[in-house]
GROMACS .gro file of C-alpha atoms in nm:
model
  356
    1UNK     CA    1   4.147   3.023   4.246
    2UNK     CA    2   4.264   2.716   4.428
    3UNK     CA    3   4.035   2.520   4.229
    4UNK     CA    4   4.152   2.643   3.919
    5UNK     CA    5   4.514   2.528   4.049
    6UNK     CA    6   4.446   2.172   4.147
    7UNK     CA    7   4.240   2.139   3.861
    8UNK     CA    8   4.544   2.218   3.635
    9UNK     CA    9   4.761   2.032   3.830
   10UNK     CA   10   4.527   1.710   3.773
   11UNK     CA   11   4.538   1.775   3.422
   12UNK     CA   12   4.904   1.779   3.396
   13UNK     CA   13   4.913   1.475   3.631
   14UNK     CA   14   4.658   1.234   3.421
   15UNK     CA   15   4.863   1.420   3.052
   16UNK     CA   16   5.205   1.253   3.174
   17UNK     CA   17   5.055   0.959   3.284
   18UNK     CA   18   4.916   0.886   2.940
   19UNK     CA   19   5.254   0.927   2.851
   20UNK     CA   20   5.432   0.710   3.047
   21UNK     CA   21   5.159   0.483   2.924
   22UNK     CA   22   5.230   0.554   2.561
   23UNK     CA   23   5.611   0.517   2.671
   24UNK     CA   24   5.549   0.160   2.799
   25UNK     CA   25   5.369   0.047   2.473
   26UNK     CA   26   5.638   0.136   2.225
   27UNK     CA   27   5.892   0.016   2.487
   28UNK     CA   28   5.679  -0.318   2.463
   29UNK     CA   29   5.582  -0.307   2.059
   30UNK     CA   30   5.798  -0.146   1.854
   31UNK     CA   31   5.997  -0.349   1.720
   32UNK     CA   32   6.361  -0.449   1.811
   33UNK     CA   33   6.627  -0.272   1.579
   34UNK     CA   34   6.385  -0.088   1.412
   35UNK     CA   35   6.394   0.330   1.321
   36UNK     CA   36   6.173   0.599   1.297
   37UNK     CA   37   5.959   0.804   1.490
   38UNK     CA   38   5.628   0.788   1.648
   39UNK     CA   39   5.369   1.103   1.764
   40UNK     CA   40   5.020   1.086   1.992
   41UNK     CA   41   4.823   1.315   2.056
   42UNK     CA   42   4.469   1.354   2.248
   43UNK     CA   43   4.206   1.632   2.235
   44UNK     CA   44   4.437   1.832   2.017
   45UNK     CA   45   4.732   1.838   2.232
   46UNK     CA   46   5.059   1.594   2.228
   47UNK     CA   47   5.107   1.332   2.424
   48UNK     CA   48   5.406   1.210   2.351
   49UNK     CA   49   5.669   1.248   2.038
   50UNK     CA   50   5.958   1.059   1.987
   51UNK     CA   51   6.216   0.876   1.757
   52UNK     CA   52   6.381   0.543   1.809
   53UNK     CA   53   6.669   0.399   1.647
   54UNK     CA   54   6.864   0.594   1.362
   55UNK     CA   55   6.785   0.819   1.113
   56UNK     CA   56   7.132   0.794   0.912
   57UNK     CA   57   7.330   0.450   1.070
   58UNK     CA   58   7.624   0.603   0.840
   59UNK     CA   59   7.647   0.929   1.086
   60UNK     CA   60   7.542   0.789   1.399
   61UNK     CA   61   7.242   1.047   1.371
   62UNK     CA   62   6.919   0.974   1.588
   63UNK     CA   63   6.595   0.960   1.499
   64UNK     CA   64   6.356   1.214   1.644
   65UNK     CA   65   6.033   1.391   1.673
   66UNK     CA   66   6.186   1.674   1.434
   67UNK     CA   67   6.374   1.437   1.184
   68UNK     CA   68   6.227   1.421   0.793
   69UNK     CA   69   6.069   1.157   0.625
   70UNK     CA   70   5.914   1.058   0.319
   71UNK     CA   71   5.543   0.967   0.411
   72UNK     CA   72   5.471   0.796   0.081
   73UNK     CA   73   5.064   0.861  -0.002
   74UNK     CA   74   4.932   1.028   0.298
   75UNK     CA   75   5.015   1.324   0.074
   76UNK     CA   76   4.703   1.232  -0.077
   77UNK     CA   77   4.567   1.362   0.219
   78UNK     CA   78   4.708   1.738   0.151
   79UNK     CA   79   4.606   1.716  -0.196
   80UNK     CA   80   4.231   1.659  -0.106
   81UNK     CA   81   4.286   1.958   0.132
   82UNK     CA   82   4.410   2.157  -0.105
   83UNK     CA   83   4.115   2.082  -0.333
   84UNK     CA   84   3.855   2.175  -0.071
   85UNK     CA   85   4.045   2.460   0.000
   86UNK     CA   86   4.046   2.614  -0.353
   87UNK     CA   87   3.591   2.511  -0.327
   88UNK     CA   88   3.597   2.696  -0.059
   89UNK     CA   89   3.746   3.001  -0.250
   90UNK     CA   90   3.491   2.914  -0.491
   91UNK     CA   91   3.750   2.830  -0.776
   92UNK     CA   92   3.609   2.480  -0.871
   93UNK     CA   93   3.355   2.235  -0.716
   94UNK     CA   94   3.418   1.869  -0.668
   95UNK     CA   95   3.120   1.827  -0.869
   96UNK     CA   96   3.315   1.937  -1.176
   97UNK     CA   97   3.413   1.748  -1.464
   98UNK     CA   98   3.804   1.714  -1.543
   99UNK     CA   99   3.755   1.886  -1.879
  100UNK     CA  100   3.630   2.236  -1.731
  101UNK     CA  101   3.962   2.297  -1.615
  102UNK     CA  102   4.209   2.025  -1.791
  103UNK     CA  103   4.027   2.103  -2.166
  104UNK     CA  104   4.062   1.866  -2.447
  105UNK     CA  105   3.973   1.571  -2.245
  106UNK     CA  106   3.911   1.256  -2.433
  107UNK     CA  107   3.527   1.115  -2.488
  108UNK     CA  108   3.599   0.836  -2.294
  109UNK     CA  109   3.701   1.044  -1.989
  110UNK     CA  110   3.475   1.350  -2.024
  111UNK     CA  111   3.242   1.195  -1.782
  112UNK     CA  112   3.544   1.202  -1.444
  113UNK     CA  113   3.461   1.464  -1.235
  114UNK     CA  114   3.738   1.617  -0.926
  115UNK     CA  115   3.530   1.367  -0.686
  116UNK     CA  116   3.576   1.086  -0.891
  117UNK     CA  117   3.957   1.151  -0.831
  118UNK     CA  118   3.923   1.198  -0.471
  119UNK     CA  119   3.763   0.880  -0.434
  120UNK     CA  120   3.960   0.676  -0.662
  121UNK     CA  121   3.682   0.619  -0.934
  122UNK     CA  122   3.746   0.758  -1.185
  123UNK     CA  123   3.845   0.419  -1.348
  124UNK     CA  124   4.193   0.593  -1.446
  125UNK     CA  125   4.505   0.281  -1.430
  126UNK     CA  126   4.678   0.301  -1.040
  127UNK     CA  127   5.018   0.366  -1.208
  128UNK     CA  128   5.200   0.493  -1.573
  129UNK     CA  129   5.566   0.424  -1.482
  130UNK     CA  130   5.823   0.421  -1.255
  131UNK     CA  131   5.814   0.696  -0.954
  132UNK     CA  132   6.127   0.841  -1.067
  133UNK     CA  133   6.081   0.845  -1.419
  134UNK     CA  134   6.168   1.225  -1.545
  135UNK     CA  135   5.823   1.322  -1.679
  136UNK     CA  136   5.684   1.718  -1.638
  137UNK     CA  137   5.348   1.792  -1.616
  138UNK     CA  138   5.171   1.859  -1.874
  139UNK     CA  139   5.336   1.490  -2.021
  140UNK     CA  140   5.155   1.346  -1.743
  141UNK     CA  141   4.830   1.466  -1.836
  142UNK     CA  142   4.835   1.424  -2.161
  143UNK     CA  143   4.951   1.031  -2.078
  144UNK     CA  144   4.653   0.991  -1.851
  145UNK     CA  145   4.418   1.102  -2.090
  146UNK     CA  146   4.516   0.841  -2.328
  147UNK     CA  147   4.547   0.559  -2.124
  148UNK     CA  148   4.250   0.344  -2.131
  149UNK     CA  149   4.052   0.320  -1.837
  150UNK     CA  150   4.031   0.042  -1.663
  151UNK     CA  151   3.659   0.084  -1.550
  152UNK     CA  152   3.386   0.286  -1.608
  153UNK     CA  153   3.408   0.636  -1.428
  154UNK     CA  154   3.205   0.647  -1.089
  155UNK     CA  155   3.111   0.249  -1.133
  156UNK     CA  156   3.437   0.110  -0.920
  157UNK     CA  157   3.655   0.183  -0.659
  158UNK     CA  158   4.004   0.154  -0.778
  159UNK     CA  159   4.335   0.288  -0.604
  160UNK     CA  160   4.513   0.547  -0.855
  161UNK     CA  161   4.790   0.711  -0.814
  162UNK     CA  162   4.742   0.870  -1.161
  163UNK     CA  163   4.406   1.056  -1.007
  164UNK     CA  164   4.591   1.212  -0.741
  165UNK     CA  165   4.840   1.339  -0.965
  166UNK     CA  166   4.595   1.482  -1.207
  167UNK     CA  167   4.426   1.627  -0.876
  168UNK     CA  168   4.812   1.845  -0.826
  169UNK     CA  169   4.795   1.916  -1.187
  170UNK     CA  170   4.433   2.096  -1.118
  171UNK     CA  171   4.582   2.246  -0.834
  172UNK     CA  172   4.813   2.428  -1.009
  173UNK     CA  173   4.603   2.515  -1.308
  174UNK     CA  174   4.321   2.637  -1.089
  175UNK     CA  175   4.544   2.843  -0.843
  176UNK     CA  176   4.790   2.992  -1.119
  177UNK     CA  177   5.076   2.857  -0.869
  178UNK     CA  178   5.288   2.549  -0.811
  179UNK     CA  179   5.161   2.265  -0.603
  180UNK     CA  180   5.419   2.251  -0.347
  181UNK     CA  181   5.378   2.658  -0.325
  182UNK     CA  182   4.990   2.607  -0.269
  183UNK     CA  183   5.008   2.367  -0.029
  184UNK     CA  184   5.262   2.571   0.188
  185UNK     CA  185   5.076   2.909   0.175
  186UNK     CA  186   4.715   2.756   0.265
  187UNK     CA  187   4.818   2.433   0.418
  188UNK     CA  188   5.148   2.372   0.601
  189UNK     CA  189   5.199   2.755   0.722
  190UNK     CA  190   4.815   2.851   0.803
  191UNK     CA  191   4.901   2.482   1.050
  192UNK     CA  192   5.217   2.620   1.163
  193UNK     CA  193   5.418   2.279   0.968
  194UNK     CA  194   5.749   2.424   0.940
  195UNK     CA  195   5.950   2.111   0.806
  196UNK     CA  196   5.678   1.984   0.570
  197UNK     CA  197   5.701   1.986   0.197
  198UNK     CA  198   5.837   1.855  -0.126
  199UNK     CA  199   6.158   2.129  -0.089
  200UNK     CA  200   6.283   2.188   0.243
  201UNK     CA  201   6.493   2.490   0.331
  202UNK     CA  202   6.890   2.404   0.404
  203UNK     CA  203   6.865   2.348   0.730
  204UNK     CA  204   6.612   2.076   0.766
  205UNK     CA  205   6.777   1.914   0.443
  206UNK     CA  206   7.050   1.790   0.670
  207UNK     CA  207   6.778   1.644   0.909
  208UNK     CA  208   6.624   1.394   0.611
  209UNK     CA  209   6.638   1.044   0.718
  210UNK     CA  210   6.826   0.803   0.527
  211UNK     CA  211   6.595   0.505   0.383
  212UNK     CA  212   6.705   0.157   0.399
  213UNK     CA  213   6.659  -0.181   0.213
  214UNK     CA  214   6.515  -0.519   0.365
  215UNK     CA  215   6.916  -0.617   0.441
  216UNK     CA  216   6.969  -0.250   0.571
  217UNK     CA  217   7.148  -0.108   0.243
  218UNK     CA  218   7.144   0.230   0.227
  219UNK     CA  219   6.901   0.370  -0.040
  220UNK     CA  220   6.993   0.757   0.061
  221UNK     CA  221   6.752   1.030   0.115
  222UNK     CA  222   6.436   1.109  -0.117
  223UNK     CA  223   6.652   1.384  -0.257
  224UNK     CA  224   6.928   1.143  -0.354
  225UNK     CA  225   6.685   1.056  -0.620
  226UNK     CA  226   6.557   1.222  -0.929
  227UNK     CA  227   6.361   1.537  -0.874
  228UNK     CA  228   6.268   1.821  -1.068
  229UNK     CA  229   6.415   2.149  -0.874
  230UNK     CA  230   6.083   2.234  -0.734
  231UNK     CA  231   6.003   1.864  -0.566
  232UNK     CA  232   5.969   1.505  -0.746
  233UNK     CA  233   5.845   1.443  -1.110
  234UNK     CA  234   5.473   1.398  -1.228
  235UNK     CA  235   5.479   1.037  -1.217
  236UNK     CA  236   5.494   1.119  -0.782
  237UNK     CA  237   5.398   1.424  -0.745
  238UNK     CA  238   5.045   1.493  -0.602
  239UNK     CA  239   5.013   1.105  -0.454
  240UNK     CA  240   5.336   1.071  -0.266
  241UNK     CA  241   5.616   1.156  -0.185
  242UNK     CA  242   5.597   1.465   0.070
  243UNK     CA  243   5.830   1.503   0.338
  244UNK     CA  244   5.723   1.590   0.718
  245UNK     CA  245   5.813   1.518   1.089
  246UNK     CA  246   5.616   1.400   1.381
  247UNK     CA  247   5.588   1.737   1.509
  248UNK     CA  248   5.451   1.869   1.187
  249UNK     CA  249   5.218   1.579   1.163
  250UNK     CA  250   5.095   1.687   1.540
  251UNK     CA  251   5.083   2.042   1.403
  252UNK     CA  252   4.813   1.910   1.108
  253UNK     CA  253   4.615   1.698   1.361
  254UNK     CA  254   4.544   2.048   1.565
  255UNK     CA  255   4.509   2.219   1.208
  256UNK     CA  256   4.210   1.934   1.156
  257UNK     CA  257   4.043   1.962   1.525
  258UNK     CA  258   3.999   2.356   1.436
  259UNK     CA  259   3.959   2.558   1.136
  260UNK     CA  260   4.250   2.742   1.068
  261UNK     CA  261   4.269   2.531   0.718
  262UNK     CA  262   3.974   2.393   0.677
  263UNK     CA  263   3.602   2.491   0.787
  264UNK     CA  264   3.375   2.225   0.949
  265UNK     CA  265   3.185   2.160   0.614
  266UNK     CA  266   3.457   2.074   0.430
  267UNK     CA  267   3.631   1.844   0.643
  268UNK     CA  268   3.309   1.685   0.711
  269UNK     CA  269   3.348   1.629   0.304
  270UNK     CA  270   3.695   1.530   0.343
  271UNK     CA  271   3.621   1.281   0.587
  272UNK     CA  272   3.251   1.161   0.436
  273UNK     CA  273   3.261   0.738   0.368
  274UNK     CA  274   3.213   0.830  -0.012
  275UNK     CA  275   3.277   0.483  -0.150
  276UNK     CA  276   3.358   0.162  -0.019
  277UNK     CA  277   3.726   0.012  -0.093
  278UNK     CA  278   3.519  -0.357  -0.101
  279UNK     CA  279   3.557  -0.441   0.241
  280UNK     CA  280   3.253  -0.443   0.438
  281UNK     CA  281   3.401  -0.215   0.692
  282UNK     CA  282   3.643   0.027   0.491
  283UNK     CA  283   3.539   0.324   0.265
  284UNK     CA  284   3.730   0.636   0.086
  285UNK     CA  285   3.637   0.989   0.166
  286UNK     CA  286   3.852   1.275  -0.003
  287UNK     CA  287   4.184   1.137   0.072
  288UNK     CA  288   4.102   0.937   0.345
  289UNK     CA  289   4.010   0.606   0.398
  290UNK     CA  290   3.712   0.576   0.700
  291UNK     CA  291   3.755   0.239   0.874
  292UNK     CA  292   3.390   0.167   1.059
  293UNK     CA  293   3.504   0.028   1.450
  294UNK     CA  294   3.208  -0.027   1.706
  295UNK     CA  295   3.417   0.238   1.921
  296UNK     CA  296   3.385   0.490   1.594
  297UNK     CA  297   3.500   0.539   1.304
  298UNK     CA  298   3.870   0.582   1.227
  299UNK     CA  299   4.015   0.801   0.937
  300UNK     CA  300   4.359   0.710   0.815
  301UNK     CA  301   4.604   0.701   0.545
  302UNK     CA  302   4.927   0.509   0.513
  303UNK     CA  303   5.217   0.560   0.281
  304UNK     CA  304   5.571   0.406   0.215
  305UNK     CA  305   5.797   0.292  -0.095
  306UNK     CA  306   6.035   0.022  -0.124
  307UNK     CA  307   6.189   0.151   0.175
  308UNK     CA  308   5.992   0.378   0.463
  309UNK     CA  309   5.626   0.317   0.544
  310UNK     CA  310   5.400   0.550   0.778
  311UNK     CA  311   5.073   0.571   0.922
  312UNK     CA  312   4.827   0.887   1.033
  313UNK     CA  313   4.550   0.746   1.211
  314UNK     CA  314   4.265   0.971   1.412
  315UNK     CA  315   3.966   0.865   1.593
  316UNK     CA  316   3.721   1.142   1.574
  317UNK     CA  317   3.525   1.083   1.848
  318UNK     CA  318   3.769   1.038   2.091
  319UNK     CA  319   4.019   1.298   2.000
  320UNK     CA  320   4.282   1.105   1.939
  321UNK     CA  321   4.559   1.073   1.691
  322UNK     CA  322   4.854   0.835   1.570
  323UNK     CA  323   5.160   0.913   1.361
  324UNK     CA  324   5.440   0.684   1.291
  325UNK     CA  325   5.696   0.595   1.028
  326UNK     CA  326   5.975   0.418   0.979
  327UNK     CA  327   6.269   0.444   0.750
  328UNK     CA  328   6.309   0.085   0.737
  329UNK     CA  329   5.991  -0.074   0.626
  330UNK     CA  330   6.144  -0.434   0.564
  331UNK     CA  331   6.413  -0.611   0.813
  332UNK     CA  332   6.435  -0.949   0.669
  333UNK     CA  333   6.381  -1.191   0.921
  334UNK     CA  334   6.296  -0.996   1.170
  335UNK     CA  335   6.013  -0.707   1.087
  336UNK     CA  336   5.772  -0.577   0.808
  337UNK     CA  337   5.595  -0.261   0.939
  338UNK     CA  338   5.298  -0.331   0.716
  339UNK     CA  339   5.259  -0.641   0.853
  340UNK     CA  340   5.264  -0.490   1.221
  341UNK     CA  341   5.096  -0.160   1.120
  342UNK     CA  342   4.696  -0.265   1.212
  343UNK     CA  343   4.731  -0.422   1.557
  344UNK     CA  344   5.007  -0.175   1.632
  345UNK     CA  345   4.808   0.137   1.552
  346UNK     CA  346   4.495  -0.003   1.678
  347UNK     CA  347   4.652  -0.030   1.983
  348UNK     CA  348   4.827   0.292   2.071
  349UNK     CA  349   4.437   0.456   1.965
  350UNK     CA  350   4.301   0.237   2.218
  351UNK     CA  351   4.523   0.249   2.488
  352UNK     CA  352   4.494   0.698   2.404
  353UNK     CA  353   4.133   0.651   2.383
  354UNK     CA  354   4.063   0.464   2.717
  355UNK     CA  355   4.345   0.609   2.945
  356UNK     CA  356   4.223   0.887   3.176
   0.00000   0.00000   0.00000
């Protein structure tokens, strides 16, 4: 029993000192002035959650581990779980072409299948208007299906936002229910994501972080633009756009190191190098892209607008696991969290990676 004590004790001892670690590195790294918040985590437990700066400079309001932000096109990643969810049900296979479930597809496009979308090949345009623009869904499909393709299907890799959004559109035709509604009964609840979504309940609406220009102009919250009343139009929906927290974000991490969402097979799928993104070292999977390191590989997504930018970043074989984002991507003169995001993410999986 005594054993069992100091062994505990150790294990609390090394978990905060990883997190004073952690501590130190943002202290050193993250850059002056900026806001946002930034979560760790190793062998599927936190190490460390936090916000710095504001969330809303208006109100005074801090940033923190449980304040909402946009995270721009990791919600690819939930849509390419909520595919491989509805496989595992047995109610499509990635395998299948676009015009078993979205009928009346075009001869030109007959040959896309569901992984083709998942892995950006389809050969379907990145874009067909602004993010905002009020366009339902069924307008959306029928403008991707008539928009000529920019490659032949399965030939090229090809970032499209259009793919993922056909990908919600299949959601919802598949599962007889709304995107947002899927991915909250068999995604963000089954992971215990509370604050995660495209509409949040009252509450957490006041906890939205205000997004901000490169001269720090307010551009209000994600819900101070257009939406439809069940989350944003079709233009967005599906490939950005989702709102979450840090905590959530640890919540999905832990979701992915078990199987209370996914089994093993299909987030081996999920995180498969399908297709290479043309750099020698960087490949898609389902939703993913699967950077090849000589420590491992790394799976990661980022996401942002005009405004915000975030990264998820998780090194399998070390357990570990980066969130951040920042509700100010651009300070001009000072910071552009793109710019900083590789060496800065890099180094906070490292420095989880190697501390004892």
């Amino acid at each position: 029993m005594s054993t069992g004590v100091a062994g505990t004790t150790a294990t609390v001892a090394m978990a905060s000192g990883r997190a004073r670690a952690v501590a130190r590195y943002l202290d050193a790294n993250w850059p002056t002035g900026a806001s946002g918040a930034i979560a760790t985590a190793r062998d599927g437990e936190p190490v460390g959650c936090q916000g710095r700066g504001k969330a809303n400079v208006e109100t005074g309001a801090d940033a923190g581990c449980d304040t909402v932000f946009d995270i721009g096109s990791i919600t690819k990643s939930f849509t390419a779980a909520a595919i491989l969810k509805l496989e595992t049900t047995g109610a499509l296979r990635v395998t299948d072409p676009i015009g078993t479930i979205l009928r009346a597809v075009p001869a030109d496009k007959r040959g896309i299948t569901v992984h083709h979308l998942l892995t950006h090949t389809s050969g379907l345009p990145e874009g067909l208007g602004d993010d905002y623009e009020p366009v339902r869904r069924d307008a959306m499909i029928a403008r991707a299906l008539a928009a000529p393709l920019d490659a032949v299907p399965g030939r090229t890799y090809a970032y499209s936002n259009v793919g993922y959004s056909l990908l919600a559109a299949i959601i919802e035709k598949v599962s007889g229910t709304g995107y947002g509604d899927y991915l909250t009964r068999n995604l963000f609840t089954p992971a215990g994501m509370t604050r995660t979504g495209y509409r949040l309940a009252d509450p957490c609406r006041d906890d939205i972080a205000v997004e901000y220009d490169s001269d720090g102009r307010s551009q209000g919250t994600p819900l101070d633009h257009p939406w439809a009343a069940d989350g944003p139009f079709w233009n967005l929906r599906g490939n950005g756009g989702l709102l979450s927290t840090a905590r959530d974000m640890l919540r999905w991490y832990r979701a992915l190191e078990g199987e209370s969402v996914l089994p093993a097979a299909a987030k081996a799928k999920m995180f498969t190098p399908h297709v290479s993104e043309g750099v020698p070292t960087q490949f898609y999977g389902y939703g993913w892209t699967i950077v090849t390191t000589p420590s491992g590989p790394i799976v990661t997504h980022n996401g942002g607008n005009d405004w915000s930018y975030a990264r998820v970043a998780i090194r399998p074989a070390d357990h570990v696991m980066v969130f951040w984002v920042g509700n100010q991507a651009v300070r001009d003169g000072m910071w552009n969290l793109e710019d900083l995001d590789h060496t800065f993410t890099l180094g906070l999986l490292t420095l989880l990676a190697s501390h004892p």
